[in-house]
Amino acid sequence: MKHVLIIGGGFAGLWSAASAARQLAELGKLAQITLINPEPWHSIRVRNYEADLSDTRVDLSSVLEPIGVDLLIGKATFIDTDSRVVTVQTQAPTHESTLNLPYDTLILASGSHLVRPSTPGVAEHTFDVDTYSAALKLQRHIDDLATAPAMPGRFTALVIGSGATGVEIACELPARLRAAAGSSDGSGTPAPVRVILADRGPKIARGLGGGQPVIERACRELGIELLTDFGLASVDSHGVILSDGRRIEASTVVWCTGMQANELTQCVEAKQDSHGRLKVDEFMRVSGIDHLFCAGDVAHALIDGDRPSVMSCQHARPMGRFAGHNAVNELFGLPMQPLSIDWYTNIVDLGPWGAVYTQGWDREVVAEGAQAKATKSVINCERIYPPRQGNREQILAAATLDLQRPPQLKPTATTS
Ligand SMILES: Cc1cc2nc3c(=O)[nH]c(=O)nc-3n(C[C@H](O)[C@H](O)[C@H](O)COP(=O)(O)OP(=O)(O)OC[C@H]3O[C@@H](n4cnc5c(N)ncnc54)[C@H](O)[C@@H]3O)c2cc1C
């Protein structure tokens, strides 16, 4: 039996698997599909800035088993595209073992990760919300502040990087720190809380286009200090020193800038962009390498024939679906379907203030405040989840190539 191997169980990988299974079922063909992921979870990574992480992981087997996809818990360490073999490190309860898995078609969907600079102390003393475990570590740290010894900067958080992720975590932090401060000494008078959002540019959230003024206003109304033209000299466990020599006392420093494609792309001798993403054609095939598809944050596709895909769940999910469908069709010598997406939206969560919803590549604001927040909640809590009832038909139906339309604005009490 032919073997379709998928590396990664995130948005691109999960939907590649579901789409490949769907297409096999449509064609009435058989092939083995195996998905490799280091953990048994599909992480709803976009929610890692939220305070409550309890529902942000989906059991991969609950989605894969009903559709006949094998799950291998392990970490792919090497891809040999000439002999079509992937090396995988698995962790048995008592020992590690190495497997060499042959494939007929490979879908690489191993995502991206935050890259920290070598600035002294950054690696050791900064938190992040890039992964579930990192978000959990930040959450536990904030909880522990309640019982930590009194010291300058105990309830101060400095968020470095004001892209969407930096803005989202910064807007959550005042309330989260206030909750910790409020329970710190039992006197009923909470200790003061300080949140600073820093960016090396002359404005915060510069990359967020038309949404920028709304974000700046929301941050100010939430009491977040904005620190621009920021330069960092070093970080330690109690704060940071800026490049001009000033010190900020802060127990919590959150790193939010610098994304890079997963390092498995380096095993492939093909064109890459500056983020290390492999260039793919409209069918999600890596140019010049046979039987290799690539989707999500490891892939650079032209999304509407012109604009490069954005490292986003918004693009990873359809890219995954097209990669899965086309991998199966290529296996059986059938025509493939080109990906083309004719819309782009961006909704940035602004914590208790609401959210800002922009449309188009220039990011024109179409909603803000509570109305945008209601739409963001639908995206984060419903739209991007796979069906979770273990129903094969529902899972396969959700893997259709029909593109979802842009998220609808939800009417709210104030707007209806
Ligand atoms: C806090 C935060 C907020 C975000 N907000 C948004 C948003 O509002 N909208 C939006 O569109 N995007 C958002 N994103 C970006 C979005 O999460 C990513 O672009 C998206 O997750 C990419 O999907 P992916 O499947 O390519 O990668 P991932 O979702 O990261 O999945 C990759 C998977 O591959 C696995 N893997 C990695 N290495 C290996 C290996 N060697 N072997 C096997 N498996 C491996 C990983 O464990 C993971 O399960 C946000 C990201 C963060 C961190």
GROMACS .gro file of N, CA and C in nm, residues 131-238:
model
  324
  131THR      N    1   0.425   2.839   2.250
  131THR     CA    2   0.375   2.701   2.261
  131THR      C    3   0.289   2.690   2.386
  132TYR      N    4   0.215   2.580   2.390
  132TYR     CA    5   0.131   2.556   2.509
  132TYR      C    6   0.217   2.550   2.634
  133SER      N    7   0.330   2.478   2.629
  133SER     CA    8   0.410   2.463   2.751
  133SER      C    9   0.470   2.596   2.794
  134ALA      N   10   0.507   2.680   2.698
  134ALA     CA   11   0.561   2.812   2.733
  134ALA      C   12   0.451   2.899   2.795
  135ALA      N   13   0.331   2.890   2.741
  135ALA     CA   14   0.219   2.969   2.794
  135ALA      C   15   0.185   2.924   2.935
  136LEU      N   16   0.192   2.794   2.957
  136LEU     CA   17   0.164   2.739   3.090
  136LEU      C   18   0.271   2.787   3.191
  137LYS      N   19   0.395   2.791   3.145
  137LYS     CA   20   0.505   2.836   3.232
  137LYS      C   21   0.481   2.982   3.274
  138LEU      N   22   0.439   3.065   3.178
  138LEU     CA   23   0.409   3.205   3.210
  138LEU      C   24   0.293   3.214   3.309
  139GLN      N   25   0.192   3.132   3.283
  139GLN     CA   26   0.075   3.134   3.372
  139GLN      C   27   0.115   3.098   3.516
  140ARG      N   28   0.197   2.994   3.530
  140ARG     CA   29   0.238   2.951   3.666
  140ARG      C   30   0.324   3.057   3.732
  141HIS      N   31   0.409   3.122   3.653
  141HIS     CA   32   0.494   3.229   3.706
  141HIS      C   33   0.406   3.342   3.761
  142ILE      N   34   0.303   3.380   3.684
  142ILE     CA   35   0.216   3.490   3.730
  142ILE      C   36   0.142   3.447   3.857
  143ASP      N   37   0.095   3.324   3.861
  143ASP     CA   38   0.028   3.275   3.983
  143ASP      C   39   0.123   3.283   4.102
  144ASP      N   40   0.249   3.245   4.079
  144ASP     CA   41   0.348   3.242   4.189
  144ASP      C   42   0.383   3.382   4.239
  145LEU      N   43   0.360   3.485   4.157
  145LEU     CA   44   0.393   3.621   4.201
  145LEU      C   45   0.315   3.659   4.327
  146ALA      N   46   0.196   3.600   4.340
  146ALA     CA   47   0.111   3.632   4.456
  146ALA      C   48   0.184   3.604   4.587
  147THR      N   49   0.267   3.500   4.588
  147THR     CA   50   0.335   3.462   4.713
  147THR      C   51   0.485   3.492   4.709
  148ALA      N   52   0.530   3.558   4.602
  148ALA     CA   53   0.674   3.590   4.591
  148ALA      C   54   0.708   3.702   4.690
  149PRO      N   55   0.836   3.710   4.733
  149PRO     CA   56   0.874   3.819   4.825
  149PRO      C   57   0.854   3.956   4.759
  150ALA      N   58   0.819   4.054   4.842
  150ALA     CA   59   0.801   4.190   4.789
  150ALA      C   60   0.933   4.239   4.730
  151MET      N   61   0.929   4.297   4.613
  151MET     CA   62   1.050   4.352   4.550
  151MET      C   63   1.008   4.448   4.440
  152PRO      N   64   1.096   4.540   4.402
  152PRO     CA   65   1.060   4.631   4.294
  152PRO      C   66   1.033   4.552   4.165
  153GLY      N   67   0.927   4.589   4.094
  153GLY     CA   68   0.897   4.524   3.966
  153GLY      C   69   0.827   4.390   3.980
  154ARG      N   70   0.785   4.358   4.103
  154ARG     CA   71   0.720   4.226   4.123
  154ARG      C   72   0.597   4.210   4.033
  155PHE      N   73   0.516   4.317   4.022
  155PHE     CA   74   0.396   4.308   3.938
  155PHE      C   75   0.411   4.392   3.811
  156THR      N   76   0.535   4.401   3.763
  156THR     CA   77   0.559   4.470   3.636
  156THR      C   78   0.590   4.367   3.529
  157ALA      N   79   0.524   4.382   3.413
  157ALA     CA   80   0.553   4.296   3.298
  157ALA      C   81   0.599   4.383   3.182
  158LEU      N   82   0.706   4.340   3.117
  158LEU     CA   83   0.754   4.407   2.997
  158LEU      C   84   0.736   4.311   2.881
  159VAL      N   85   0.658   4.351   2.781
  159VAL     CA   86   0.638   4.268   2.662
  159VAL      C   87   0.722   4.327   2.550
  160ILE      N   88   0.810   4.246   2.493
  160ILE     CA   89   0.900   4.297   2.390
  160ILE      C   90   0.856   4.247   2.253
  161GLY      N   91   0.819   4.341   2.166
  161GLY     CA   92   0.769   4.307   2.033
  161GLY      C   93   0.621   4.337   2.026
  162SER      N   94   0.581   4.429   1.935
  162SER     CA   95   0.440   4.468   1.932
  162SER      C   96   0.374   4.428   1.801
  163GLY      N   97   0.403   4.305   1.755
  163GLY     CA   98   0.320   4.245   1.651
  163GLY      C   99   0.191   4.198   1.718
  164ALA      N  100   0.110   4.122   1.645
  164ALA     CA  101  -0.020   4.081   1.699
  164ALA      C  102  -0.005   4.004   1.831
  165THR      N  103   0.092   3.913   1.837
  165THR     CA  104   0.106   3.831   1.958
  165THR      C  105   0.146   3.916   2.078
  166GLY      N  106   0.240   4.009   2.057
  166GLY     CA  107   0.283   4.097   2.166
  166GLY      C  108   0.168   4.183   2.216
  167VAL      N  109   0.089   4.235   2.122
  167VAL     CA  110  -0.025   4.318   2.161
  167VAL      C  111  -0.126   4.234   2.240
  168GLU      N  112  -0.151   4.112   2.191
  168GLU     CA  113  -0.255   4.030   2.256
  168GLU      C  114  -0.216   3.993   2.399
  169ILE      N  115  -0.092   3.954   2.420
  169ILE     CA  116  -0.054   3.917   2.557
  169ILE      C  117  -0.044   4.042   2.645
  170ALA      N  118   0.004   4.153   2.589
  170ALA     CA  119   0.013   4.277   2.669
  170ALA      C  120  -0.126   4.318   2.719
  171CYS      N  121  -0.227   4.305   2.632
  171CYS     CA  122  -0.362   4.348   2.672
  171CYS      C  123  -0.425   4.255   2.775
  172GLU      N  124  -0.379   4.132   2.782
  172GLU     CA  125  -0.429   4.038   2.883
  172GLU      C  126  -0.363   4.061   3.019
  173LEU      N  127  -0.237   4.109   3.016
  173LEU     CA  128  -0.157   4.106   3.138
  173LEU      C  129  -0.203   4.199   3.251
  174PRO      N  130  -0.257   4.319   3.225
  174PRO     CA  131  -0.298   4.400   3.340
  174PRO      C  132  -0.396   4.325   3.431
  175ALA      N  133  -0.496   4.261   3.371
  175ALA     CA  134  -0.595   4.189   3.454
  175ALA      C  135  -0.531   4.069   3.523
  176ARG      N  136  -0.443   4.000   3.451
  176ARG     CA  137  -0.382   3.880   3.511
  176ARG      C  138  -0.288   3.919   3.627
  177LEU      N  139  -0.214   4.027   3.608
  177LEU     CA  140  -0.125   4.072   3.716
  177LEU      C  141  -0.207   4.127   3.833
  178ARG      N  142  -0.317   4.197   3.800
  178ARG     CA  143  -0.401   4.251   3.909
  178ARG      C  144  -0.458   4.137   3.993
  179ALA      N  145  -0.494   4.027   3.926
  179ALA     CA  146  -0.547   3.912   4.001
  179ALA      C  147  -0.441   3.859   4.097
  180ALA      N  148  -0.315   3.852   4.049
  180ALA     CA  149  -0.206   3.804   4.136
  180ALA      C  150  -0.178   3.905   4.247
  181ALA      N  151  -0.176   4.033   4.211
  181ALA     CA  152  -0.145   4.137   4.310
  181ALA      C  153  -0.255   4.146   4.415
  182GLY      N  154  -0.379   4.128   4.371
  182GLY     CA  155  -0.493   4.140   4.462
  182GLY      C  156  -0.490   4.035   4.570
  183SER      N  157  -0.432   3.920   4.539
  183SER     CA  158  -0.431   3.812   4.639
  183SER      C  159  -0.296   3.804   4.709
  184SER      N  160  -0.213   3.910   4.696
  184SER     CA  161  -0.075   3.896   4.743
  184SER      C  162  -0.056   3.915   4.894
  185ASP      N  163  -0.128   4.009   4.957
  185ASP     CA  164  -0.096   4.028   5.099
  185ASP      C  165  -0.218   4.024   5.191
  186GLY      N  166  -0.332   4.003   5.132
  186GLY     CA  167  -0.452   3.989   5.214
  186GLY      C  168  -0.499   4.119   5.279
  187SER      N  169  -0.433   4.235   5.249
  187SER     CA  170  -0.471   4.361   5.314
  187SER      C  171  -0.592   4.425   5.247
  188GLY      N  172  -0.628   4.374   5.131
  188GLY     CA  173  -0.740   4.434   5.058
  188GLY      C  174  -0.696   4.546   4.967
  189THR      N  175  -0.571   4.592   4.979
  189THR     CA  176  -0.521   4.697   4.890
  189THR      C  177  -0.422   4.635   4.792
  190PRO      N  178  -0.465   4.612   4.668
  190PRO     CA  179  -0.375   4.545   4.575
  190PRO      C  180  -0.250   4.629   4.546
  191ALA      N  181  -0.138   4.562   4.529
  191ALA     CA  182  -0.015   4.631   4.491
  191ALA      C  183  -0.031   4.685   4.348
  192PRO      N  184   0.038   4.796   4.317
  192PRO     CA  185   0.024   4.851   4.182
  192PRO      C  186   0.081   4.756   4.076
  193VAL      N  187   0.015   4.761   3.962
  193VAL     CA  188   0.052   4.673   3.849
  193VAL      C  189   0.100   4.761   3.735
  194ARG      N  190   0.203   4.715   3.663
  194ARG     CA  191   0.253   4.794   3.550
  194ARG      C  192   0.277   4.700   3.431
  195VAL      N  193   0.224   4.736   3.315
  195VAL     CA  194   0.252   4.658   3.192
  195VAL      C  195   0.309   4.755   3.089
  196ILE      N  196   0.421   4.714   3.030
  196ILE     CA  197   0.488   4.798   2.930
  196ILE      C  198   0.497   4.718   2.800
  197LEU      N  199   0.456   4.779   2.691
  197LEU     CA  200   0.468   4.715   2.560
  197LEU      C  201   0.578   4.789   2.483
  198ALA      N  202   0.684   4.717   2.449
  198ALA     CA  203   0.800   4.783   2.389
  198ALA      C  204   0.822   4.737   2.245
  199ASP      N  205   0.869   4.830   2.164
  199ASP     CA  206   0.901   4.797   2.025
  199ASP      C  207   1.021   4.880   1.981
  200ARG      N  208   1.102   4.821   1.896
  200ARG     CA  209   1.222   4.895   1.853
  200ARG      C  210   1.187   5.005   1.753
  201GLY      N  211   1.067   5.001   1.695
  201GLY     CA  212   1.026   5.102   1.598
  201GLY      C  213   0.974   5.228   1.664
  202PRO      N  214   0.941   5.331   1.581
  202PRO     CA  215   0.893   5.457   1.636
  202PRO      C  216   0.747   5.453   1.683
  203LYS      N  217   0.676   5.344   1.652
  203LYS     CA  218   0.534   5.331   1.691
  203LYS      C  219   0.512   5.187   1.732
  204ILE      N  220   0.417   5.160   1.819
  204ILE     CA  221   0.385   5.020   1.846
  204ILE      C  222   0.289   4.971   1.737
  205ALA      N  223   0.290   4.841   1.714
  205ALA     CA  224   0.197   4.774   1.621
  205ALA      C  225   0.201   4.834   1.480
  206ARG      N  226   0.318   4.879   1.439
  206ARG     CA  227   0.330   4.943   1.308
  206ARG      C  228   0.288   4.850   1.194
  207GLY      N  229   0.316   4.718   1.213
  207GLY     CA  230   0.286   4.622   1.105
  207GLY      C  231   0.138   4.592   1.095
  208LEU      N  232   0.056   4.647   1.183
  208LEU     CA  233  -0.085   4.608   1.184
  208LEU      C  234  -0.174   4.709   1.112
  209GLY      N  235  -0.111   4.790   1.025
  209GLY     CA  236  -0.180   4.877   0.929
  209GLY      C  237  -0.287   4.963   0.991
  210GLY      N  238  -0.407   4.961   0.929
  210GLY     CA  239  -0.517   5.046   0.974
  210GLY      C  240  -0.558   5.019   1.117
  211GLY      N  241  -0.524   4.901   1.169
  211GLY     CA  242  -0.561   4.868   1.306
  211GLY      C  243  -0.474   4.939   1.409
  212GLN      N  244  -0.361   4.998   1.365
  212GLN     CA  245  -0.264   5.054   1.459
  212GLN      C  246  -0.323   5.158   1.554
  213PRO      N  247  -0.395   5.261   1.501
  213PRO     CA  248  -0.446   5.363   1.594
  213PRO      C  249  -0.542   5.305   1.697
  214VAL      N  250  -0.621   5.207   1.655
  214VAL     CA  251  -0.717   5.146   1.749
  214VAL      C  252  -0.640   5.072   1.858
  215ILE      N  253  -0.536   5.000   1.815
  215ILE     CA  254  -0.456   4.923   1.913
  215ILE      C  255  -0.389   5.019   2.012
  216GLU      N  256  -0.335   5.129   1.960
  216GLU     CA  257  -0.268   5.225   2.048
  216GLU      C  258  -0.367   5.283   2.149
  217ARG      N  259  -0.486   5.316   2.100
  217ARG     CA  260  -0.589   5.372   2.189
  217ARG      C  261  -0.629   5.269   2.296
  218ALA      N  262  -0.650   5.146   2.252
  218ALA     CA  263  -0.691   5.042   2.347
  218ALA      C  264  -0.585   5.021   2.454
  219CYS      N  265  -0.458   5.018   2.411
  219CYS     CA  266  -0.349   4.998   2.509
  219CYS      C  267  -0.348   5.111   2.611
  220ARG      N  268  -0.361   5.233   2.562
  220ARG     CA  269  -0.359   5.347   2.655
  220ARG      C  270  -0.476   5.338   2.753
  221GLU      N  271  -0.595   5.303   2.700
  221GLU     CA  272  -0.713   5.295   2.789
  221GLU      C  273  -0.701   5.180   2.890
  222LEU      N  274  -0.623   5.080   2.854
  222LEU     CA  275  -0.601   4.969   2.949
  222LEU      C  276  -0.487   5.001   3.047
  223GLY      N  277  -0.426   5.118   3.029
  223GLY     CA  278  -0.319   5.159   3.120
  223GLY      C  279  -0.183   5.098   3.084
  224ILE      N  280  -0.170   5.049   2.962
  224ILE     CA  281  -0.042   4.989   2.920
  224ILE      C  282   0.051   5.102   2.876
  225GLU      N  283   0.174   5.100   2.926
  225GLU     CA  284   0.273   5.201   2.883
  225GLU      C  285   0.334   5.157   2.751
  226LEU      N  286   0.352   5.252   2.661
  226LEU     CA  287   0.408   5.217   2.530
  226LEU      C  288   0.550   5.272   2.522
  227LEU      N  289   0.642   5.184   2.491
  227LEU     CA  290   0.783   5.222   2.489
  227LEU      C  291   0.837   5.196   2.348
  228THR      N  292   0.861   5.305   2.274
  228THR     CA  293   0.907   5.289   2.135
  228THR      C  294   1.057   5.316   2.126
  229ASP      N  295   1.114   5.293   2.009
  229ASP     CA  296   1.260   5.307   1.986
  229ASP      C  297   1.337   5.231   2.094
  230PHE      N  298   1.285   5.114   2.125
  230PHE     CA  299   1.337   5.035   2.237
  230PHE      C  300   1.462   4.957   2.194
  231GLY      N  301   1.565   4.966   2.275
  231GLY     CA  302   1.686   4.886   2.251
  231GLY      C  303   1.720   4.812   2.379
  232LEU      N  304   1.755   4.687   2.368
  232LEU     CA  305   1.777   4.604   2.486
  232LEU      C  306   1.925   4.570   2.499
  233ALA      N  307   1.980   4.590   2.621
  233ALA     CA  308   2.120   4.551   2.645
  233ALA      C  309   2.128   4.416   2.713
  234SER      N  310   2.042   4.393   2.814
  234SER     CA  311   2.046   4.263   2.883
  234SER      C  312   1.919   4.243   2.966
  235VAL      N  313   1.897   4.116   3.001
  235VAL     CA  314   1.783   4.080   3.085
  235VAL      C  315   1.837   3.998   3.203
  236ASP      N  316   1.780   4.018   3.321
  236ASP     CA  317   1.811   3.930   3.434
  236ASP      C  318   1.680   3.892   3.502
  237SER      N  319   1.687   3.820   3.611
  237SER     CA  320   1.562   3.768   3.668
  237SER      C  321   1.475   3.877   3.731
  238HIS      N  322   1.528   3.998   3.748
  238HIS     CA  323   1.448   4.105   3.809
  238HIS      C  324   1.418   4.220   3.714
   0.00000   0.00000   0.00000
